Amino acid sequence: MFPFAFEWANDPVHFVFMGSLYAVLVVLFIFMNYCGIRATLDWLCKKDEPHHH
Amino acid sequence: MDSALIPEGVKRCPLKWFAVWIGILNVPLMVGVVGALLCWGLALNQTNMNNNYPFALWIAADLGVIALGAGAFFTGFLRYIVKIDELNNIVNFTVVIGVICYAAALGILAIDIGQPLRGWFIFWHANVHSMLTEVAFCISCYFMVLCIEYVPLILENRQIDKFRFPHAFSHRLHEMMPAIAAVGVFLSFFHQGSLGGVPGVLYGRPFAYREGFLVWPWTFFLFILSAIACGPCFTILITKITEKFARKQLVKRNVIDILARISGWLLAGYLVLKILDTVYWVSSTAANVGAPAGSFYANEPFGVWVLITEVGILGVIPAIILLTKRARENQPLLMLACLLNCTGIFMNRWIMTVQSLAVPVMPFDKFFSYHPNWVEWATTLMPLWAGAIVISLSYRYLPIFPQEKELNPL
């Protein structure tokens, strides 16, 4: 549900509930993109690092 | 034939035997697929669920596998946030188990909603006052987190790792793992708790209803504690079963001992709080609404034995074994404790869902019994077979046990 959906209400419950969902999704999106961009740079710069376990 | 894909320095069975094993596992899996297709094609009347039991075997199993999957987030928490470095040797395997458990939970829900094409409604037409909506959000997001944690394991396959980009991507994901684990802890904490909150807020059903703290009933906290107490035990159990099938030791004893000890203390803490909660519920919460405890256990098969078995046999006994050093070091006893603990969590989830609905709440209500039919059993057991296949493939082709080479030199 987005804020422009007809069911949306501008109350704290909607902001907290849906806001938490979108916050988590945005965080995961940023993590994956950050890793992807850094990996691309490593690849282009031919930087080779061992795995950290 | 597939030796190029197998991690270096370890031994695996011939491919033909592996193919036979996977083929055997596919037989019961296909029976489950038939059951699922029957439910989707002909509707939920293919099951023994009815208006008295809208929450039945599927939901009990769902709550059970989610609790068992808690080993993934809790071990990640202990490894990346509490910094118990020894757990590095088992954290990969907990991710595999977590992916299986959460995929199972989502798969069972996809069958249980009857119309999977409307599965997205819970996100688009979200009821923001429902704990189940929160659970749906959290388990979907946490499944994504687990998949992100599983990706670097796949990328570390011997052949994939030769390519520069997957190697770099896997490396960068490893670097981000503490932050990803923290997101997982946040999500798991809330959905494990909210699963307990769902029965706890049912004030029309005195068997399930509990008082609590702010908006959270005591069951919210009990579910979190029971999940993190049994998750590590499930990890130990599956590791030991994998070792039996592989006929070799894969994880050092001290790693298993850390998990067992932590699980024992958490289980003991949970049992103390569970007993206090039960006493308060019987003497105050239920008594104040005119529901004597005897009425909850008047209908067989849901007699008092259920409570004694859940707390005593499946709670106190494993807690004693896990907290006693000598008993914990005895491998068959440790396996027994883990098995009892995991069975206890399933029984607890069954009681809080199925028995909650079984207890009549009105004077004119009659007790109806419920027995799952083959469709429910076959679909519920599907994750077992699918999980065995995923673990077999992961064990064969991915470096999920870092200590395997050291423990089993070629």
Short mmCIF file of C-alpha atoms in Angstrom, two decimals:
data_model
loop_
_atom_site.label_atom_id
_atom_site.label_comp_id
_atom_site.label_asym_id
_atom_site.label_seq_id
_atom_site.Cartn_x
_atom_site.Cartn_y
_atom_site.Cartn_z
CA MET A 1 0.00 0.00 0.00
CA PHE A 2 1.39 3.35 -1.04
CA PRO A 3 0.34 6.74 0.38
CA PHE A 4 -1.57 7.46 -2.84
CA ALA A 5 -3.75 4.32 -2.51
CA PHE A 6 -7.40 5.00 -1.67
CA GLU A 7 -7.14 2.92 1.53
CA TRP A 8 -4.32 5.03 2.92
CA ALA A 9 -5.05 7.15 6.00
CA ASN A 10 -2.71 9.81 7.34
CA ASP A 11 -2.56 8.38 10.83
CA PRO A 12 0.44 7.29 12.96
CA VAL A 13 -0.38 3.58 12.55
CA HIS A 14 -0.10 3.74 8.77
CA PHE A 15 3.09 5.77 8.91
CA VAL A 16 4.78 3.48 11.45
CA PHE A 17 3.56 0.20 9.97
CA MET A 18 4.07 0.87 6.28
CA GLY A 19 7.03 3.16 6.98
CA SER A 20 8.87 0.28 8.72
CA LEU A 21 8.25 -2.01 5.75
CA TYR A 22 9.55 0.52 3.25
CA ALA A 23 12.49 1.40 5.49
CA VAL A 24 13.60 -2.25 5.58
CA LEU A 25 13.13 -2.65 1.83
CA VAL A 26 15.10 0.54 1.15
CA VAL A 27 17.92 -0.59 3.49
CA LEU A 28 18.16 -3.97 1.72
CA PHE A 29 18.09 -2.24 -1.67
CA ILE A 30 20.91 0.10 -0.60
CA PHE A 31 22.98 -2.81 0.79
CA MET A 32 22.69 -4.81 -2.41
CA ASN A 33 23.45 -1.81 -4.62
CA TYR A 34 26.40 -0.78 -2.47
CA CYS A 35 27.84 -4.31 -2.72
CA GLY A 36 27.12 -4.43 -6.45
CA ILE A 37 28.81 -1.07 -7.12
CA ARG A 38 31.83 -1.87 -4.94
CA ALA A 39 32.16 -5.29 -6.62
CA THR A 40 31.97 -3.64 -10.06
CA LEU A 41 34.71 -1.18 -9.06
CA ASP A 42 36.85 -4.04 -7.72
CA TRP A 43 36.31 -5.90 -10.96
CA LEU A 44 37.15 -2.91 -13.14
CA CYS A 45 40.19 -1.98 -11.03
CA LYS A 46 41.26 -5.65 -10.96
CA LYS A 47 41.38 -5.60 -7.18
CA ASP A 48 41.44 -9.14 -5.83
CA GLU A 49 40.75 -9.78 -2.16
CA PRO A 50 40.38 -13.03 -0.26
CA HIS A 51 37.03 -13.95 1.33
CA HIS A 52 36.28 -12.99 4.89
CA HIS A 53 34.36 -15.71 6.69
CA MET B 1 31.63 -36.21 -13.57
CA ASP B 2 30.84 -33.22 -11.34
CA SER B 3 34.17 -33.27 -9.47
CA ALA B 4 35.07 -29.83 -10.84
CA LEU B 5 32.13 -28.37 -8.92
CA ILE B 6 32.93 -30.01 -5.58
CA PRO B 7 34.91 -27.87 -3.09
CA GLU B 8 38.64 -28.55 -3.06
CA GLY B 9 40.09 -30.87 -0.45
CA VAL B 10 36.87 -32.68 0.46
CA LYS B 11 35.43 -36.04 -0.56
CA ARG B 12 31.89 -36.61 -1.83
CA CYS B 13 30.01 -39.75 -2.94
CA PRO B 14 29.89 -40.66 -6.67
CA LEU B 15 27.42 -38.64 -8.75
CA LYS B 16 25.24 -41.68 -9.56
CA TRP B 17 24.62 -42.37 -5.86
CA PHE B 18 23.89 -38.72 -5.30
CA ALA B 19 21.40 -38.75 -8.18
CA VAL B 20 19.68 -41.84 -6.70
CA TRP B 21 19.43 -40.08 -3.31
CA ILE B 22 17.91 -36.95 -4.89
CA GLY B 23 15.55 -39.17 -6.90
CA ILE B 24 14.34 -40.93 -3.74
CA LEU B 25 13.67 -37.59 -2.04
CA ASN B 26 11.69 -36.44 -5.05
CA VAL B 27 9.06 -39.20 -4.65
CA PRO B 28 7.41 -37.91 -1.43
CA LEU B 29 8.03 -34.36 -2.62
CA MET B 30 5.91 -35.04 -5.71
CA VAL B 31 3.12 -36.44 -3.51
CA GLY B 32 3.14 -33.09 -1.69
CA VAL B 33 3.06 -31.24 -5.02
CA VAL B 34 -0.04 -33.25 -5.98
CA GLY B 35 -1.66 -32.25 -2.67
CA ALA B 36 -0.81 -28.58 -3.26
CA LEU B 37 -2.19 -28.70 -6.81
CA LEU B 38 -5.40 -30.27 -5.49
CA CYS B 39 -5.79 -27.39 -3.02
CA TRP B 40 -5.13 -24.76 -5.66
CA GLY B 41 -7.20 -26.46 -8.34
CA LEU B 42 -10.19 -27.70 -6.32
CA ALA B 43 -10.06 -25.37 -3.28
CA LEU B 44 -9.50 -25.96 0.43
CA ASN B 45 -12.37 -28.45 0.71
CA GLN B 46 -9.70 -31.00 -0.18
CA THR B 47 -8.52 -30.69 3.42
CA ASN B 48 -10.17 -31.49 6.76
CA MET B 49 -10.15 -27.84 7.77
CA ASN B 50 -13.55 -26.33 8.53
CA ASN B 51 -15.12 -23.30 10.22
CA ASN B 52 -14.11 -24.67 13.62
CA TYR B 53 -10.52 -25.16 12.51
CA PRO B 54 -9.54 -22.43 10.05
CA PHE B 55 -6.09 -22.57 11.66
CA ALA B 56 -5.04 -26.20 11.46
CA LEU B 57 -1.98 -28.35 10.77
CA TRP B 58 -0.60 -25.90 8.20
CA ILE B 59 -0.53 -22.92 10.54
CA ALA B 60 0.82 -24.99 13.46
CA ALA B 61 3.58 -26.30 11.16
CA ASP B 62 4.15 -22.80 9.83
CA LEU B 63 4.72 -21.41 13.30
CA GLY B 64 6.88 -24.45 14.09
CA VAL B 65 9.24 -24.09 11.13
CA ILE B 66 9.54 -20.35 11.71
CA ALA B 67 10.60 -21.06 15.31
CA LEU B 68 13.08 -23.72 14.12
CA GLY B 69 14.43 -21.24 11.58
CA ALA B 70 15.25 -18.85 14.44
CA GLY B 71 18.61 -20.60 14.62
CA ALA B 72 19.64 -18.57 11.55
CA PHE B 73 19.00 -15.12 12.96
CA PHE B 74 20.09 -16.00 16.47
CA THR B 75 23.38 -17.60 15.39
CA GLY B 76 23.96 -14.61 13.10
CA PHE B 77 23.30 -12.34 16.08
CA LEU B 78 25.74 -14.30 18.26
CA ARG B 79 28.38 -14.40 15.52
CA TYR B 80 28.23 -10.89 14.05
CA ILE B 81 26.89 -8.75 16.92
CA VAL B 82 27.94 -10.59 20.12
CA LYS B 83 31.13 -11.66 18.26
CA ILE B 84 31.38 -15.32 19.28
CA ASP B 85 33.97 -16.22 16.63
CA GLU B 86 33.70 -20.01 17.03
CA LEU B 87 30.21 -19.84 15.55
CA ASN B 88 31.80 -18.81 12.25
CA ASN B 89 32.15 -22.55 11.66
CA ILE B 90 28.42 -23.19 11.66
CA VAL B 91 26.85 -19.87 10.67
CA ASN B 92 26.82 -20.79 6.95
CA PHE B 93 24.86 -23.92 7.67
CA THR B 94 22.35 -22.02 9.81
CA VAL B 95 21.71 -19.75 6.82
CA VAL B 96 20.93 -22.79 4.65
CA ILE B 97 18.58 -24.13 7.34
CA GLY B 98 16.99 -20.68 7.71
CA VAL B 99 16.36 -20.36 3.99
CA ILE B 100 14.67 -23.78 3.98
CA CYS B 101 12.53 -22.99 7.04
CA TYR B 102 11.34 -19.62 5.79
CA ALA B 103 10.78 -20.88 2.25
CA ALA B 104 8.71 -23.66 3.85
CA ALA B 105 6.71 -21.15 5.88
CA LEU B 106 5.96 -19.02 2.82
CA GLY B 107 5.20 -22.11 0.71
CA ILE B 108 2.74 -23.49 3.26
CA LEU B 109 1.06 -20.08 3.50
CA ALA B 110 0.78 -19.95 -0.28
CA ILE B 111 -1.24 -23.19 -0.14
CA ASP B 112 -3.17 -22.20 2.98
CA ILE B 113 -4.53 -18.93 1.57
CA GLY B 114 -6.32 -21.03 -1.05
CA GLN B 115 -6.01 -18.39 -3.74
CA PRO B 116 -2.28 -17.65 -4.14
CA LEU B 117 -3.05 -15.24 -6.97
CA ARG B 118 -4.35 -12.92 -4.26
CA GLY B 119 -1.31 -13.39 -2.03
CA TRP B 120 -0.16 -9.83 -2.78
CA PHE B 121 -3.36 -8.43 -1.22
CA ILE B 122 -1.74 -8.56 2.21
CA PHE B 123 0.83 -6.01 1.03
CA TRP B 124 -1.48 -3.82 -1.03
CA HIS B 125 -4.61 -3.93 1.13
CA ALA B 126 -2.69 -4.20 4.39
CA ASN B 127 -4.68 -4.25 7.62
CA VAL B 128 -2.31 -2.14 9.69
CA HIS B 129 -4.02 -3.15 12.95
CA SER B 130 -3.29 -6.86 12.47
CA MET B 131 -0.33 -8.67 13.97
CA LEU B 132 -0.60 -11.20 11.13
CA THR B 133 0.06 -8.41 8.61
CA GLU B 134 3.20 -7.52 10.53
CA VAL B 135 4.18 -11.20 10.47
CA ALA B 136 3.61 -11.38 6.70
CA PHE B 137 5.75 -8.26 6.16
CA CYS B 138 8.52 -9.48 8.44
CA ILE B 139 8.77 -13.05 7.14
CA SER B 140 8.76 -11.84 3.52
CA CYS B 141 11.52 -9.31 4.27
CA TYR B 142 13.46 -11.76 6.39
CA PHE B 143 13.31 -14.35 3.62
CA MET B 144 14.95 -11.72 1.39
CA VAL B 145 17.62 -11.20 4.06
CA LEU B 146 18.27 -14.96 4.20
CA CYS B 147 18.53 -15.15 0.42
CA ILE B 148 21.05 -12.26 0.51
CA GLU B 149 23.01 -14.24 3.13
CA TYR B 150 22.81 -17.40 0.98
CA VAL B 151 24.03 -15.68 -2.23
CA PRO B 152 27.70 -15.41 -1.14
CA LEU B 153 27.69 -19.13 -0.30
CA ILE B 154 26.55 -19.96 -3.83
CA LEU B 155 29.09 -17.55 -5.31
CA GLU B 156 31.84 -19.36 -3.39
CA ASN B 157 31.28 -22.50 -5.44
CA ARG B 158 34.64 -23.54 -6.84
CA GLN B 159 33.76 -22.76 -10.45
CA ILE B 160 31.74 -19.58 -9.89
CA ASP B 161 34.46 -18.18 -7.63
CA LYS B 162 36.91 -18.26 -10.56
CA PHE B 163 35.09 -15.35 -12.17
CA ARG B 164 36.20 -11.97 -10.91
CA PHE B 165 32.84 -10.24 -10.50
CA PRO B 166 31.07 -13.00 -8.49
CA HIS B 167 34.20 -13.29 -6.36
CA ALA B 168 34.23 -9.54 -5.66
CA PHE B 169 30.48 -9.42 -5.08
CA SER B 170 30.66 -12.32 -2.62
CA HIS B 171 33.53 -10.57 -0.82
CA ARG B 172 31.56 -7.31 -0.53
CA LEU B 173 28.48 -9.16 0.72
CA HIS B 174 30.60 -10.82 3.40
CA GLU B 175 31.77 -7.39 4.49
CA MET B 176 28.17 -6.20 4.84
CA MET B 177 27.07 -9.31 6.73
CA PRO B 178 27.01 -7.77 10.24
CA ALA B 179 24.66 -5.03 9.02
CA ILE B 180 22.50 -7.56 7.14
CA ALA B 181 22.43 -9.77 10.24
CA ALA B 182 21.28 -6.78 12.31
CA VAL B 183 18.35 -6.23 9.92
CA GLY B 184 17.57 -9.94 10.26
CA VAL B 185 17.55 -9.69 14.04
CA PHE B 186 15.17 -6.71 13.92
CA LEU B 187 12.77 -8.52 11.58
CA SER B 188 12.93 -11.86 13.40
CA PHE B 189 12.38 -10.31 16.80
CA PHE B 190 9.13 -8.76 15.65
CA HIS B 191 7.66 -11.61 13.65
CA GLN B 192 8.55 -14.31 16.21
CA GLY B 193 6.90 -12.15 18.85
CA SER B 194 3.88 -11.21 16.77
CA LEU B 195 3.19 -14.87 16.02
CA GLY B 196 2.80 -15.26 19.78
CA GLY B 197 0.85 -12.05 19.98
CA VAL B 198 -1.83 -13.36 17.61
CA PRO B 199 -3.32 -15.92 20.08
CA GLY B 200 -2.46 -13.74 23.08
CA VAL B 201 -4.78 -10.89 22.04
CA LEU B 202 -7.82 -13.13 21.44
CA TYR B 203 -9.80 -11.84 24.44
CA GLY B 204 -12.84 -13.85 23.29
CA ARG B 205 -10.89 -17.07 23.81
CA PRO B 206 -9.79 -17.38 27.45
CA PHE B 207 -7.60 -20.39 26.61
CA ALA B 208 -5.32 -18.21 24.50
CA TYR B 209 -5.77 -14.74 25.94
CA ARG B 210 -2.99 -13.33 28.12
CA GLU B 211 -2.38 -10.02 29.79
CA GLY B 212 0.85 -8.28 28.90
CA PHE B 213 2.99 -5.18 28.55
CA LEU B 214 1.58 -2.22 26.56
CA VAL B 215 0.13 -3.70 23.33
CA TRP B 216 2.10 -6.97 23.62
CA PRO B 217 0.63 -9.98 25.48
CA TRP B 218 3.05 -12.18 27.43
CA THR B 219 2.87 -14.75 24.63
CA PHE B 220 4.71 -12.22 22.43
CA PHE B 221 7.80 -12.48 24.63
CA LEU B 222 7.39 -16.21 25.30
CA PHE B 223 7.36 -16.96 21.57
CA ILE B 224 10.59 -15.00 21.01
CA LEU B 225 12.31 -16.74 23.90
CA SER B 226 11.11 -20.22 22.91
CA ALA B 227 12.20 -19.66 19.30
CA ILE B 228 15.73 -18.59 20.20
CA ALA B 229 15.91 -21.48 22.69
CA CYS B 230 15.00 -24.12 20.12
CA GLY B 231 16.58 -22.65 16.95
CA PRO B 232 20.16 -23.54 17.95
CA CYS B 233 19.00 -27.04 18.96
CA PHE B 234 17.49 -27.54 15.50
CA THR B 235 20.80 -26.42 13.98
CA ILE B 236 22.63 -28.99 16.12
CA LEU B 237 20.12 -31.70 15.22
CA ILE B 238 20.38 -31.09 11.46
CA THR B 239 24.18 -30.84 11.67
CA LYS B 240 24.32 -34.20 13.46
CA ILE B 241 21.95 -35.79 10.92
CA THR B 242 24.10 -34.40 8.08
CA GLU B 243 27.19 -35.84 9.79
CA LYS B 244 25.47 -39.26 10.04
CA PHE B 245 24.64 -39.25 6.33
CA ALA B 246 28.06 -37.90 5.36
CA ARG B 247 29.73 -40.41 7.73
CA LYS B 248 32.18 -37.78 8.93
CA GLN B 249 32.51 -35.04 11.49
CA LEU B 250 31.81 -31.63 9.97
CA VAL B 251 31.85 -29.28 12.95
CA LYS B 252 34.09 -29.38 16.01
CA ARG B 253 32.52 -30.40 19.32
CA ASN B 254 33.27 -27.06 21.02
CA VAL B 255 31.11 -25.21 18.46
CA ILE B 256 28.20 -27.56 19.09
CA ASP B 257 28.76 -27.25 22.83
CA ILE B 258 28.50 -23.44 22.72
CA LEU B 259 25.18 -23.62 20.89
CA ALA B 260 23.87 -26.37 23.22
CA ARG B 261 24.85 -24.43 26.34
CA ILE B 262 23.25 -21.19 25.13
CA SER B 263 20.15 -23.11 24.10
CA GLY B 264 19.98 -24.78 27.52
CA TRP B 265 20.08 -21.50 29.43
CA LEU B 266 17.51 -19.90 27.16
CA LEU B 267 15.25 -22.95 27.45
CA ALA B 268 15.54 -22.88 31.24
CA GLY B 269 14.69 -19.17 31.28
CA TYR B 270 11.76 -19.78 28.96
CA LEU B 271 10.43 -22.59 31.14
CA VAL B 272 10.53 -20.45 34.29
CA LEU B 273 8.60 -17.68 32.54
CA LYS B 274 6.22 -20.16 30.88
CA ILE B 275 5.38 -21.77 34.23
CA LEU B 276 4.86 -18.34 35.84
CA ASP B 277 2.67 -17.32 32.90
CA THR B 278 0.63 -20.54 33.16
CA VAL B 279 0.10 -20.13 36.92
CA TYR B 280 -0.97 -16.49 36.52
CA TRP B 281 -3.21 -17.35 33.56
CA VAL B 282 -4.98 -20.16 35.44
CA SER B 283 -5.28 -18.32 38.75
CA SER B 284 -6.06 -14.83 37.51
CA THR B 285 -6.56 -14.11 33.80
CA ALA B 286 -8.84 -17.05 32.98
CA ALA B 287 -10.41 -17.27 36.43
CA ASN B 288 -11.47 -13.61 36.28
CA VAL B 289 -13.56 -14.22 33.16
CA GLY B 290 -15.24 -17.29 34.67
CA ALA B 291 -13.27 -19.88 32.69
CA PRO B 292 -11.93 -22.57 35.04
CA ALA B 293 -8.70 -24.21 33.88
CA GLY B 294 -10.37 -27.64 34.00
CA SER B 295 -12.72 -26.64 31.18
CA PHE B 296 -9.74 -26.07 28.87
CA TYR B 297 -8.59 -29.66 29.25
CA ALA B 298 -11.99 -31.39 29.39
CA ASN B 299 -12.03 -32.51 25.76
CA GLU B 300 -9.81 -35.39 24.76
CA PRO B 301 -7.38 -35.60 23.06
CA PHE B 302 -6.61 -32.15 24.50
CA GLY B 303 -6.38 -33.30 28.15
CA VAL B 304 -4.03 -32.16 30.92
CA TRP B 305 -1.41 -34.51 29.49
CA VAL B 306 -0.86 -31.91 26.76
CA LEU B 307 0.38 -29.33 29.28
CA ILE B 308 2.47 -31.86 31.21
CA THR B 309 4.07 -33.19 28.01
CA GLU B 310 4.79 -29.73 26.60
CA VAL B 311 6.37 -28.24 29.72
CA GLY B 312 7.72 -31.34 31.45
CA ILE B 313 8.82 -33.99 28.97
CA LEU B 314 9.56 -31.67 26.06
CA GLY B 315 10.82 -28.75 28.16
CA VAL B 316 12.33 -29.62 31.53
CA ILE B 317 14.08 -32.84 30.39
CA PRO B 318 15.95 -31.25 27.43
CA ALA B 319 16.80 -28.22 29.58
CA ILE B 320 18.41 -30.46 32.21
CA ILE B 321 20.39 -32.36 29.56
CA LEU B 322 21.55 -29.16 27.84
CA LEU B 323 22.61 -27.54 31.11
CA THR B 324 24.52 -30.57 32.41
CA LYS B 325 28.06 -30.69 31.00
CA ARG B 326 28.43 -34.48 31.12
CA ALA B 327 25.00 -35.09 29.57
CA ARG B 328 25.69 -32.49 26.89
CA GLU B 329 28.94 -34.18 25.92
CA ASN B 330 27.15 -37.50 25.44
CA GLN B 331 26.20 -37.33 21.74
CA PRO B 332 23.07 -39.57 21.81
CA LEU B 333 21.77 -37.66 24.86
CA LEU B 334 22.48 -34.33 23.15
CA MET B 335 20.57 -35.51 20.07
CA LEU B 336 17.68 -36.60 22.32
CA ALA B 337 17.62 -33.19 24.05
CA CYS B 338 17.58 -31.37 20.71
CA LEU B 339 14.85 -33.64 19.38
CA LEU B 340 12.70 -33.15 22.50
CA ASN B 341 13.24 -29.38 22.39
CA CYS B 342 12.25 -29.16 18.71
CA THR B 343 9.22 -31.42 19.26
CA GLY B 344 8.25 -29.21 22.20
CA ILE B 345 8.21 -26.11 20.03
CA PHE B 346 5.92 -27.83 17.53
CA MET B 347 3.64 -28.95 20.34
CA ASN B 348 3.54 -25.43 21.79
CA ARG B 349 2.61 -23.96 18.40
CA TRP B 350 -0.03 -26.67 17.88
CA ILE B 351 -1.56 -25.90 21.28
CA MET B 352 -1.59 -22.13 20.71
CA THR B 353 -3.28 -22.47 17.33
CA VAL B 354 -5.29 -25.70 17.08
CA GLN B 355 -6.17 -26.29 20.74
CA SER B 356 -7.02 -22.59 21.13
CA LEU B 357 -9.66 -23.01 18.45
CA ALA B 358 -10.80 -26.41 19.74
CA VAL B 359 -11.83 -25.24 23.21
CA PRO B 360 -15.54 -24.26 23.08
CA VAL B 361 -16.13 -20.66 24.22
CA MET B 362 -19.95 -20.48 24.38
CA PRO B 363 -22.23 -22.62 26.60
CA PHE B 364 -24.01 -23.92 23.50
CA ASP B 365 -20.76 -24.66 21.62
CA LYS B 366 -19.86 -28.29 21.10
CA PHE B 367 -16.36 -29.71 20.88
CA PHE B 368 -15.38 -30.87 17.42
CA SER B 369 -12.35 -32.99 16.79
CA TYR B 370 -9.91 -32.47 13.93
CA HIS B 371 -7.62 -34.88 12.13
CA PRO B 372 -5.52 -33.66 9.21
CA ASN B 373 -6.03 -35.66 6.01
CA TRP B 374 -3.38 -36.92 3.60
CA VAL B 375 -3.42 -33.69 1.56
CA GLU B 376 -2.51 -31.68 4.66
CA TRP B 377 0.15 -34.17 5.77
CA ALA B 378 1.70 -34.48 2.30
CA THR B 379 1.92 -30.71 1.79
CA THR B 380 3.16 -30.09 5.34
CA LEU B 381 5.94 -32.65 4.93
CA MET B 382 7.05 -31.19 1.59
CA PRO B 383 9.61 -28.85 3.23
CA LEU B 384 11.23 -31.88 4.82
CA TRP B 385 12.00 -33.46 1.45
CA ALA B 386 12.75 -30.16 -0.31
CA GLY B 387 14.96 -29.18 2.62
CA ALA B 388 16.88 -32.45 2.41
CA ILE B 389 17.47 -31.80 -1.30
CA VAL B 390 18.69 -28.22 -0.68
CA ILE B 391 21.01 -29.36 2.13
CA SER B 392 22.33 -32.23 -0.02
CA LEU B 393 23.07 -29.90 -2.93
CA SER B 394 24.59 -27.24 -0.66
CA TYR B 395 26.74 -29.79 1.14
CA ARG B 396 27.94 -31.32 -2.12
CA TYR B 397 28.76 -28.17 -4.04
CA LEU B 398 29.28 -25.33 -1.55
CA PRO B 399 31.86 -24.77 1.19
CA ILE B 400 29.34 -24.58 4.04
CA PHE B 401 31.46 -26.35 6.68
CA PRO B 402 34.78 -24.48 7.04
CA GLN B 403 36.19 -27.11 9.43
CA GLU B 404 35.47 -30.10 7.19
CA LYS B 405 38.92 -30.18 5.54
CA GLU B 406 40.73 -29.93 8.85
CA LEU B 407 38.59 -32.64 10.49
CA ASN B 408 38.74 -35.00 7.51
CA PRO B 409 42.13 -34.73 5.77
CA LEU B 410 42.26 -36.63 2.48
#
